Amino acid sequence: MQLKLSASQQPFAPILLIAPFFLWGTAMVAMKGAIPHTTPFFLAGVRLIPAGVLILIAAAFMGKPQPKGWLAWLWITLFALIDGTLFQGFLAEGLVKTGAGLGSVMIDSQPLAVALLSLWLFQERIGLWGWLGLALGVMGISLIGLPDELILGILSHSFSLSPTLSHSFLESGEWLMLMAALSMAVGTVLIRFVCRHADPVTATGWHMILGGLPLWGVSAVTESEQIQNLVPSDWLALSYATVFGSAIAYGLFFYFASSGNLTSLSSLTFLTPVFALLFGNLLLQEVLSPMQWVGVGLTLVSIYLINQRDTLAESGNKLVTSEKNAAQQQPLLEASATKLNRVSISLRESEPEILP
């Protein structure tokens, strides 16, 4: 894997790398029943503020230093505004106005934005295999999230953009999900700058608290009956989403993002809808269509290509080099054979020996 992490030397490193995306996917399954019983901005705040407090408590037990200096707090505040308030706010409001399938496709396409930003800011090499992996990843999550009828209509050239879709783009929430994806992408890149002035774990905790407070403020002003309709199973689902889907998942993700290859790490986001689908099938008896199974396969292939892009490129370069060397040696061998053919050996006929 391309992630240059100190944890990469540990035997459980692959599990820890996949854990955030597993937890995000399963948290969405857990929250499906609770979402209709609460309000979006209150729910977004619940995903952030309690989780941020838990991260800071864990950071204190780990002996992590608190941010110091106005520059550290400035970067954390910017990080909180973009990755906390804007991302969770756009996501919460977009989920209300957008279908779950299209919404998941748009939000999980953010590795493309991360790849472009990382290429621009940190000169992270993407290469042919990386771009191919990103393209297959977007295709995979599209097959997973979009309706089969829409995909078949596009493939059969019978799909036409209806006036409803074209006219109500801003009203239906697609642009909100797009802004959420861009906010998460920028937040993923920002952690590199934040960690120059603060510890990544404590910075993640504070950014969740500072980013969640405005969401609860908006909820208090514009929403009502945030908790009145919640039942005990809803509170259990929210607790899982807060502790595992936010505190642990975001803590691990931004810890890895602070020192690893952002393109490779972000590509694992493609796993989130895969886990959501698989556990929705196991726990909620949701049936996967053949098109979705194809999407799962493409998604896994894309992650392999992105994370092994340097290895694949080196193998290709070695193959090309060996073929080039063989092609260069072929004329030399032919020339040598020609010279050998032209050598003439003169033999002098010996006279018969006369014995006495």
CSV table of C-alpha atoms in Angstrom, one decimal:
chain,number,residue,atom,x,y,z
A,1,MET,CA,0.0,0.0,0.0
A,2,GLN,CA,1.2,3.5,-0.9
A,3,LEU,CA,0.6,4.9,2.6
A,4,LYS,CA,3.9,5.9,4.2
A,5,LEU,CA,2.9,5.5,7.8
A,6,SER,CA,4.7,4.5,10.9
A,7,ALA,CA,1.8,2.2,11.5
A,8,SER,CA,2.5,0.4,8.3
A,9,GLN,CA,5.1,-1.7,10.1
A,10,GLN,CA,2.5,-3.0,12.5
A,11,PRO,CA,0.7,-6.3,11.8
A,12,PHE,CA,-2.8,-4.7,12.2
A,13,ALA,CA,-2.0,-1.8,9.9
A,14,PRO,CA,-4.3,-2.9,7.0
A,15,ILE,CA,-7.2,-3.4,9.5
A,16,LEU,CA,-6.7,0.1,11.0
A,17,LEU,CA,-6.5,1.6,7.5
A,18,ILE,CA,-9.8,0.1,6.4
A,19,ALA,CA,-11.5,0.6,9.8
A,20,PRO,CA,-12.7,4.2,9.2
A,21,PHE,CA,-14.5,3.3,6.0
A,22,PHE,CA,-16.0,0.1,7.6
A,23,LEU,CA,-17.3,2.2,10.5
A,24,TRP,CA,-18.7,4.9,8.3
A,25,GLY,CA,-20.5,2.3,6.2
A,26,THR,CA,-22.0,0.5,9.1
A,27,ALA,CA,-22.9,3.7,10.9
A,28,MET,CA,-25.1,4.7,7.9
A,29,VAL,CA,-26.9,1.3,8.2
A,30,ALA,CA,-27.4,1.9,12.0
A,31,MET,CA,-28.7,5.4,11.4
A,32,LYS,CA,-31.2,4.5,8.7
A,33,GLY,CA,-34.0,4.0,11.2
A,34,ALA,CA,-33.1,7.1,13.3
A,35,ILE,CA,-32.9,9.7,10.5
A,36,PRO,CA,-36.7,10.0,10.0
A,37,HIS,CA,-37.2,10.6,13.7
A,38,THR,CA,-34.9,13.6,14.1
A,39,THR,CA,-33.7,16.7,12.2
A,40,PRO,CA,-30.7,17.0,9.9
A,41,PHE,CA,-28.7,19.8,11.6
A,42,PHE,CA,-29.2,18.3,15.1
A,43,LEU,CA,-28.1,14.9,13.8
A,44,ALA,CA,-25.0,16.5,12.2
A,45,GLY,CA,-24.1,18.1,15.6
A,46,VAL,CA,-24.6,14.8,17.3
A,47,ARG,CA,-22.1,13.2,14.9
A,48,LEU,CA,-19.5,15.8,15.8
A,49,ILE,CA,-19.6,17.4,19.3
A,50,PRO,CA,-19.8,14.3,21.6
A,51,ALA,CA,-17.3,12.5,19.3
A,52,GLY,CA,-14.9,15.5,19.6
A,53,VAL,CA,-15.2,15.3,23.4
A,54,LEU,CA,-14.4,11.6,23.3
A,55,ILE,CA,-11.3,12.2,21.1
A,56,LEU,CA,-10.0,14.9,23.4
A,57,ILE,CA,-10.4,12.6,26.5
A,58,ALA,CA,-8.5,9.8,24.6
A,59,ALA,CA,-5.8,12.3,23.6
A,60,ALA,CA,-5.4,13.3,27.2
A,61,PHE,CA,-4.9,9.7,28.3
A,62,MET,CA,-2.4,9.3,25.4
A,63,GLY,CA,-0.5,12.4,26.6
A,64,LYS,CA,-1.1,14.3,23.4
A,65,PRO,CA,-0.2,18.0,23.6
A,66,GLN,CA,-2.9,20.7,23.3
A,67,PRO,CA,-2.7,23.3,20.5
A,68,LYS,CA,-0.5,26.3,21.4
A,69,GLY,CA,-0.3,29.6,19.7
A,70,TRP,CA,-2.8,31.6,17.6
A,71,LEU,CA,-1.5,30.1,14.3
A,72,ALA,CA,-2.5,26.5,15.5
A,73,TRP,CA,-5.9,27.7,16.6
A,74,LEU,CA,-6.4,29.6,13.3
A,75,TRP,CA,-5.7,26.4,11.3
A,76,ILE,CA,-7.9,24.3,13.5
A,77,THR,CA,-10.8,26.8,13.2
A,78,LEU,CA,-10.5,26.8,9.4
A,79,PHE,CA,-10.4,23.0,9.5
A,80,ALA,CA,-13.5,23.0,11.7
A,81,LEU,CA,-15.4,25.4,9.4
A,82,ILE,CA,-14.7,23.4,6.2
A,83,ASP,CA,-14.6,19.8,7.3
A,84,GLY,CA,-16.9,20.2,10.3
A,85,THR,CA,-19.6,22.8,9.7
A,86,LEU,CA,-19.7,22.9,5.9
A,87,PHE,CA,-19.2,19.2,5.3
A,88,GLN,CA,-21.7,17.9,7.9
A,89,GLY,CA,-24.1,20.7,7.2
A,90,PHE,CA,-24.2,20.2,3.4
A,91,LEU,CA,-24.4,16.4,4.0
A,92,ALA,CA,-27.2,16.5,6.4
A,93,GLU,CA,-29.3,18.9,4.3
A,94,GLY,CA,-28.4,17.1,1.1
A,95,LEU,CA,-29.6,13.8,2.5
A,96,VAL,CA,-33.0,15.2,3.1
A,97,LYS,CA,-33.4,16.5,-0.5
A,98,THR,CA,-31.4,13.8,-2.4
A,99,GLY,CA,-32.0,10.2,-2.9
A,100,ALA,CA,-29.7,7.9,-0.9
A,101,GLY,CA,-28.3,6.3,-4.1
A,102,LEU,CA,-27.3,9.5,-5.9
A,103,GLY,CA,-26.3,11.2,-2.7
A,104,SER,CA,-23.8,8.4,-1.8
A,105,VAL,CA,-22.4,8.4,-5.3
A,106,MET,CA,-21.7,12.2,-5.2
A,107,ILE,CA,-20.3,12.2,-1.7
A,108,ASP,CA,-18.1,9.2,-2.2
A,109,SER,CA,-16.6,10.6,-5.4
A,110,GLN,CA,-14.5,13.0,-3.3
A,111,PRO,CA,-11.2,10.9,-3.9
A,112,LEU,CA,-11.1,12.6,-7.3
A,113,ALA,CA,-11.0,16.0,-5.7
A,114,VAL,CA,-8.4,14.8,-3.2
A,115,ALA,CA,-6.2,13.4,-6.0
A,116,LEU,CA,-6.3,16.7,-7.9
A,117,LEU,CA,-5.6,18.8,-4.8
A,118,SER,CA,-2.7,16.5,-3.7
A,119,LEU,CA,-1.2,16.6,-7.2
A,120,TRP,CA,-1.4,20.4,-7.1
A,121,LEU,CA,-0.3,21.1,-3.5
A,122,PHE,CA,2.0,18.1,-2.7
A,123,GLN,CA,3.0,16.8,-6.1
A,124,GLU,CA,1.7,13.3,-5.3
A,125,ARG,CA,2.2,11.1,-8.3
A,126,ILE,CA,-1.0,9.6,-9.6
A,127,GLY,CA,0.1,8.0,-12.9
A,128,LEU,CA,-1.8,6.0,-15.5
A,129,TRP,CA,-2.8,3.2,-13.1
A,130,GLY,CA,-3.9,5.7,-10.5
A,131,TRP,CA,-6.2,7.6,-12.9
A,132,LEU,CA,-7.5,4.3,-14.2
A,133,GLY,CA,-8.3,3.2,-10.6
A,134,LEU,CA,-10.1,6.5,-9.9
A,135,ALA,CA,-12.2,6.2,-13.0
A,136,LEU,CA,-13.1,2.6,-12.1
A,137,GLY,CA,-14.0,3.7,-8.6
A,138,VAL,CA,-16.4,6.3,-9.8
A,139,MET,CA,-17.9,3.8,-12.1
A,140,GLY,CA,-18.2,1.3,-9.3
A,141,ILE,CA,-20.0,3.6,-6.9
A,142,SER,CA,-22.2,4.7,-9.7
A,143,LEU,CA,-23.3,1.2,-10.3
A,144,ILE,CA,-23.8,0.7,-6.6
A,145,GLY,CA,-25.8,3.9,-5.9
A,146,LEU,CA,-27.7,4.8,-9.0
A,147,PRO,CA,-30.9,3.0,-10.0
A,148,ASP,CA,-30.5,0.1,-12.4
A,149,GLU,CA,-33.1,1.6,-14.7
A,150,LEU,CA,-31.2,4.8,-15.1
A,151,ILE,CA,-27.9,3.0,-15.8
A,152,LEU,CA,-29.6,0.7,-18.4
A,153,GLY,CA,-31.2,3.7,-20.0
A,154,ILE,CA,-27.9,5.5,-20.4
A,155,LEU,CA,-26.2,2.3,-21.8
A,156,SER,CA,-29.1,1.8,-24.3
A,157,HIS,CA,-29.0,5.6,-25.3
A,158,SER,CA,-32.6,5.9,-24.3
A,159,PHE,CA,-32.0,8.2,-21.4
A,160,SER,CA,-33.0,11.8,-21.7
A,161,LEU,CA,-32.5,14.5,-19.1
A,162,SER,CA,-36.0,15.3,-17.9
A,163,PRO,CA,-37.1,18.9,-17.3
A,164,THR,CA,-37.5,18.0,-13.7
A,165,LEU,CA,-33.9,16.9,-13.3
A,166,SER,CA,-32.5,19.8,-15.3
A,167,HIS,CA,-34.6,22.5,-13.7
A,168,SER,CA,-34.5,21.5,-10.1
A,169,PHE,CA,-30.8,20.6,-9.7
A,170,LEU,CA,-30.3,23.3,-7.1
A,171,GLU,CA,-33.6,22.4,-5.4
A,172,SER,CA,-33.2,18.7,-5.2
A,173,GLY,CA,-30.0,18.7,-3.2
A,174,GLU,CA,-27.4,17.4,-5.7
A,175,TRP,CA,-25.4,20.5,-5.4
A,176,LEU,CA,-25.4,20.2,-1.6
A,177,MET,CA,-23.9,16.7,-1.9
A,178,LEU,CA,-21.4,18.0,-4.3
A,179,MET,CA,-20.4,20.8,-1.9
A,180,ALA,CA,-20.2,18.2,0.9
A,181,ALA,CA,-17.8,16.1,-1.2
A,182,LEU,CA,-15.6,19.1,-2.0
A,183,SER,CA,-15.6,20.2,1.7
A,184,MET,CA,-14.5,16.8,2.8
A,185,ALA,CA,-11.8,16.8,0.1
A,186,VAL,CA,-10.5,20.2,1.2
A,187,GLY,CA,-10.6,19.1,4.8
A,188,THR,CA,-8.6,16.0,4.1
A,189,VAL,CA,-5.9,18.2,2.5
A,190,LEU,CA,-6.0,20.8,5.3
A,191,ILE,CA,-5.0,18.3,7.9
A,192,ARG,CA,-1.5,18.4,6.5
A,193,PHE,CA,-1.2,22.1,7.2
A,194,VAL,CA,-3.0,21.8,10.6
A,195,CYS,CA,-0.5,19.1,11.7
A,196,ARG,CA,2.4,21.5,11.2
A,197,HIS,CA,1.2,23.5,14.2
A,198,ALA,CA,-0.8,21.0,16.3
A,199,ASP,CA,-1.1,17.3,17.1
A,200,PRO,CA,-3.4,15.5,14.6
A,201,VAL,CA,-5.4,13.7,17.3
A,202,THR,CA,-6.2,16.8,19.5
A,203,ALA,CA,-6.7,18.9,16.3
A,204,THR,CA,-9.3,16.4,15.1
A,205,GLY,CA,-11.1,16.5,18.5
A,206,TRP,CA,-11.2,20.3,18.6
A,207,HIS,CA,-12.3,20.7,15.0
A,208,MET,CA,-15.3,18.4,15.6
A,209,ILE,CA,-16.4,20.4,18.6
A,210,LEU,CA,-15.8,23.8,17.0
A,211,GLY,CA,-17.4,22.6,13.7
A,212,GLY,CA,-20.5,21.1,15.5
A,213,LEU,CA,-21.4,24.1,17.6
A,214,PRO,CA,-22.7,26.2,14.7
A,215,LEU,CA,-24.8,23.2,13.5
A,216,TRP,CA,-26.5,22.9,16.8
A,217,GLY,CA,-27.0,26.7,16.8
A,218,VAL,CA,-28.7,26.5,13.4
A,219,SER,CA,-30.8,23.6,14.7
A,220,ALA,CA,-31.9,25.6,17.7
A,221,VAL,CA,-33.1,28.4,15.5
A,222,THR,CA,-34.6,26.6,12.5
A,223,GLU,CA,-35.6,23.2,13.7
A,224,SER,CA,-38.0,21.7,16.3
A,225,GLU,CA,-38.7,18.4,17.9
A,226,GLN,CA,-35.2,17.2,17.5
A,227,ILE,CA,-35.4,14.5,20.2
A,228,GLN,CA,-39.1,14.1,20.9
A,229,ASN,CA,-39.6,11.3,18.4
A,230,LEU,CA,-36.5,9.3,19.1
A,231,VAL,CA,-37.0,5.8,20.6
A,232,PRO,CA,-34.4,3.7,22.6
A,233,SER,CA,-33.2,1.9,19.4
A,234,ASP,CA,-32.6,5.3,17.8
A,235,TRP,CA,-30.5,6.4,20.7
A,236,LEU,CA,-28.5,3.2,20.4
A,237,ALA,CA,-28.0,3.8,16.7
A,238,LEU,CA,-26.9,7.4,17.3
A,239,SER,CA,-24.5,6.2,20.0
A,240,TYR,CA,-22.9,3.8,17.6
A,241,ALA,CA,-22.7,6.5,14.9
A,242,THR,CA,-21.1,8.9,17.4
A,243,VAL,CA,-18.6,6.7,19.1
A,244,PHE,CA,-17.6,4.4,16.2
A,245,GLY,CA,-18.8,6.2,13.1
A,246,SER,CA,-17.3,9.6,14.2
A,247,ALA,CA,-14.9,9.5,17.1
A,248,ILE,CA,-12.9,6.4,16.2
A,249,ALA,CA,-13.4,6.6,12.4
A,250,TYR,CA,-12.4,10.3,12.1
A,251,GLY,CA,-9.6,10.0,14.6
A,252,LEU,CA,-8.0,7.2,12.6
A,253,PHE,CA,-8.7,8.8,9.2
A,254,PHE,CA,-7.1,12.2,10.0
A,255,TYR,CA,-4.2,10.5,11.9
A,256,PHE,CA,-3.4,8.6,8.7
A,257,ALA,CA,-4.1,11.6,6.5
A,258,SER,CA,-1.6,13.7,8.5
A,259,SER,CA,1.4,11.6,7.3
A,260,GLY,CA,0.2,9.2,4.5
A,261,ASN,CA,-0.4,9.4,0.8
A,262,LEU,CA,-3.7,11.3,0.5
A,263,THR,CA,-4.6,9.9,-2.9
A,264,SER,CA,-4.2,6.3,-1.7
A,265,LEU,CA,-6.0,6.9,1.7
A,266,SER,CA,-8.8,8.8,0.1
A,267,SER,CA,-9.4,6.0,-2.5
A,268,LEU,CA,-10.4,3.8,0.4
A,269,THR,CA,-13.5,6.0,0.7
A,270,PHE,CA,-14.9,3.9,-2.2
A,271,LEU,CA,-15.3,1.1,0.4
A,272,THR,CA,-17.9,3.0,2.4
A,273,PRO,CA,-20.9,2.3,0.1
A,274,VAL,CA,-19.6,-1.3,-0.3
A,275,PHE,CA,-19.7,-1.9,3.5
A,276,ALA,CA,-23.1,-0.1,3.7
A,277,LEU,CA,-24.5,-2.3,1.0
A,278,LEU,CA,-23.1,-5.6,2.4
A,279,PHE,CA,-24.3,-4.9,6.0
A,280,GLY,CA,-27.6,-3.6,4.7
A,281,ASN,CA,-28.0,-6.9,3.0
A,282,LEU,CA,-27.0,-8.9,6.2
A,283,LEU,CA,-28.8,-6.9,8.8
A,284,LEU,CA,-31.7,-5.3,6.9
A,285,GLN,CA,-32.3,-8.0,4.3
A,286,GLU,CA,-31.6,-5.5,1.5
A,287,VAL,CA,-31.1,-7.4,-1.7
A,288,LEU,CA,-28.2,-6.4,-4.0
A,289,SER,CA,-28.9,-6.4,-7.7
A,290,PRO,CA,-26.5,-7.9,-10.3
A,291,MET,CA,-25.5,-4.4,-11.3
A,292,GLN,CA,-24.6,-3.5,-7.7
A,293,TRP,CA,-22.4,-6.7,-7.4
A,294,VAL,CA,-20.6,-5.5,-10.6
A,295,GLY,CA,-20.1,-2.1,-8.9
A,296,VAL,CA,-18.7,-3.8,-5.8
A,297,GLY,CA,-16.2,-5.7,-8.0
A,298,LEU,CA,-15.1,-2.5,-9.9
A,299,THR,CA,-14.7,-0.7,-6.6
A,300,LEU,CA,-12.4,-3.3,-5.2
A,301,VAL,CA,-10.3,-3.4,-8.4
A,302,SER,CA,-10.1,0.4,-8.4
A,303,ILE,CA,-8.7,0.4,-4.8
A,304,TYR,CA,-6.1,-2.2,-5.8
A,305,LEU,CA,-5.0,-0.2,-8.8
A,306,ILE,CA,-4.7,3.1,-6.9
A,307,ASN,CA,-2.8,1.6,-3.9
A,308,GLN,CA,-0.5,-0.5,-6.1
A,309,ARG,CA,0.0,2.1,-8.9
A,310,ASP,CA,3.7,2.6,-8.3
A,311,THR,CA,4.4,-1.2,-8.1
A,312,LEU,CA,2.4,-1.7,-11.4
A,313,ALA,CA,4.2,1.2,-13.0
A,314,GLU,CA,7.6,-0.2,-12.0
A,315,SER,CA,6.7,-3.6,-13.3
A,316,GLY,CA,5.6,-2.1,-16.6
A,317,ASN,CA,8.8,0.0,-16.8
A,318,LYS,CA,10.9,-3.1,-16.2
A,319,LEU,CA,9.0,-5.0,-18.9
A,320,VAL,CA,9.5,-2.2,-21.4
A,321,THR,CA,13.2,-1.9,-20.5
A,322,SER,CA,13.8,-5.6,-20.9
A,323,GLU,CA,12.0,-5.6,-24.3
A,324,LYS,CA,14.0,-2.6,-25.3
A,325,ASN,CA,17.3,-4.2,-24.3
A,326,ALA,CA,16.3,-7.4,-26.2
A,327,ALA,CA,15.5,-5.3,-29.2
A,328,GLN,CA,18.8,-3.5,-29.0
A,329,GLN,CA,20.7,-6.8,-28.6
A,330,GLN,CA,19.0,-8.5,-31.6
A,331,PRO,CA,20.9,-6.5,-34.3
A,332,LEU,CA,24.2,-7.2,-32.4
A,333,LEU,CA,23.5,-10.9,-32.4
A,334,GLU,CA,22.6,-10.8,-36.1
A,335,ALA,CA,25.8,-8.8,-36.9
A,336,SER,CA,27.9,-11.3,-35.0
A,337,ALA,CA,26.3,-14.2,-36.8
A,338,THR,CA,27.0,-12.5,-40.1
A,339,LYS,CA,30.6,-12.0,-39.3
A,340,LEU,CA,30.9,-15.7,-38.2
A,341,ASN,CA,29.4,-16.7,-41.5
A,342,ARG,CA,31.9,-14.7,-43.5
A,343,VAL,CA,35.0,-16.2,-41.8
A,344,SER,CA,36.8,-18.4,-44.3
A,345,ILE,CA,39.2,-21.0,-43.1
A,346,SER,CA,42.0,-22.0,-45.5
A,347,LEU,CA,43.3,-25.5,-45.2
A,348,ARG,CA,46.6,-26.6,-46.8
A,349,GLU,CA,46.5,-30.1,-48.1
A,350,SER,CA,49.2,-32.1,-46.4
A,351,GLU,CA,51.4,-34.4,-48.4
A,352,PRO,CA,51.3,-38.0,-47.5
A,353,GLU,CA,53.8,-39.1,-45.0
A,354,ILE,CA,56.4,-41.6,-46.3
A,355,LEU,CA,57.4,-44.1,-43.9
A,356,PRO,CA,61.0,-45.5,-44.1
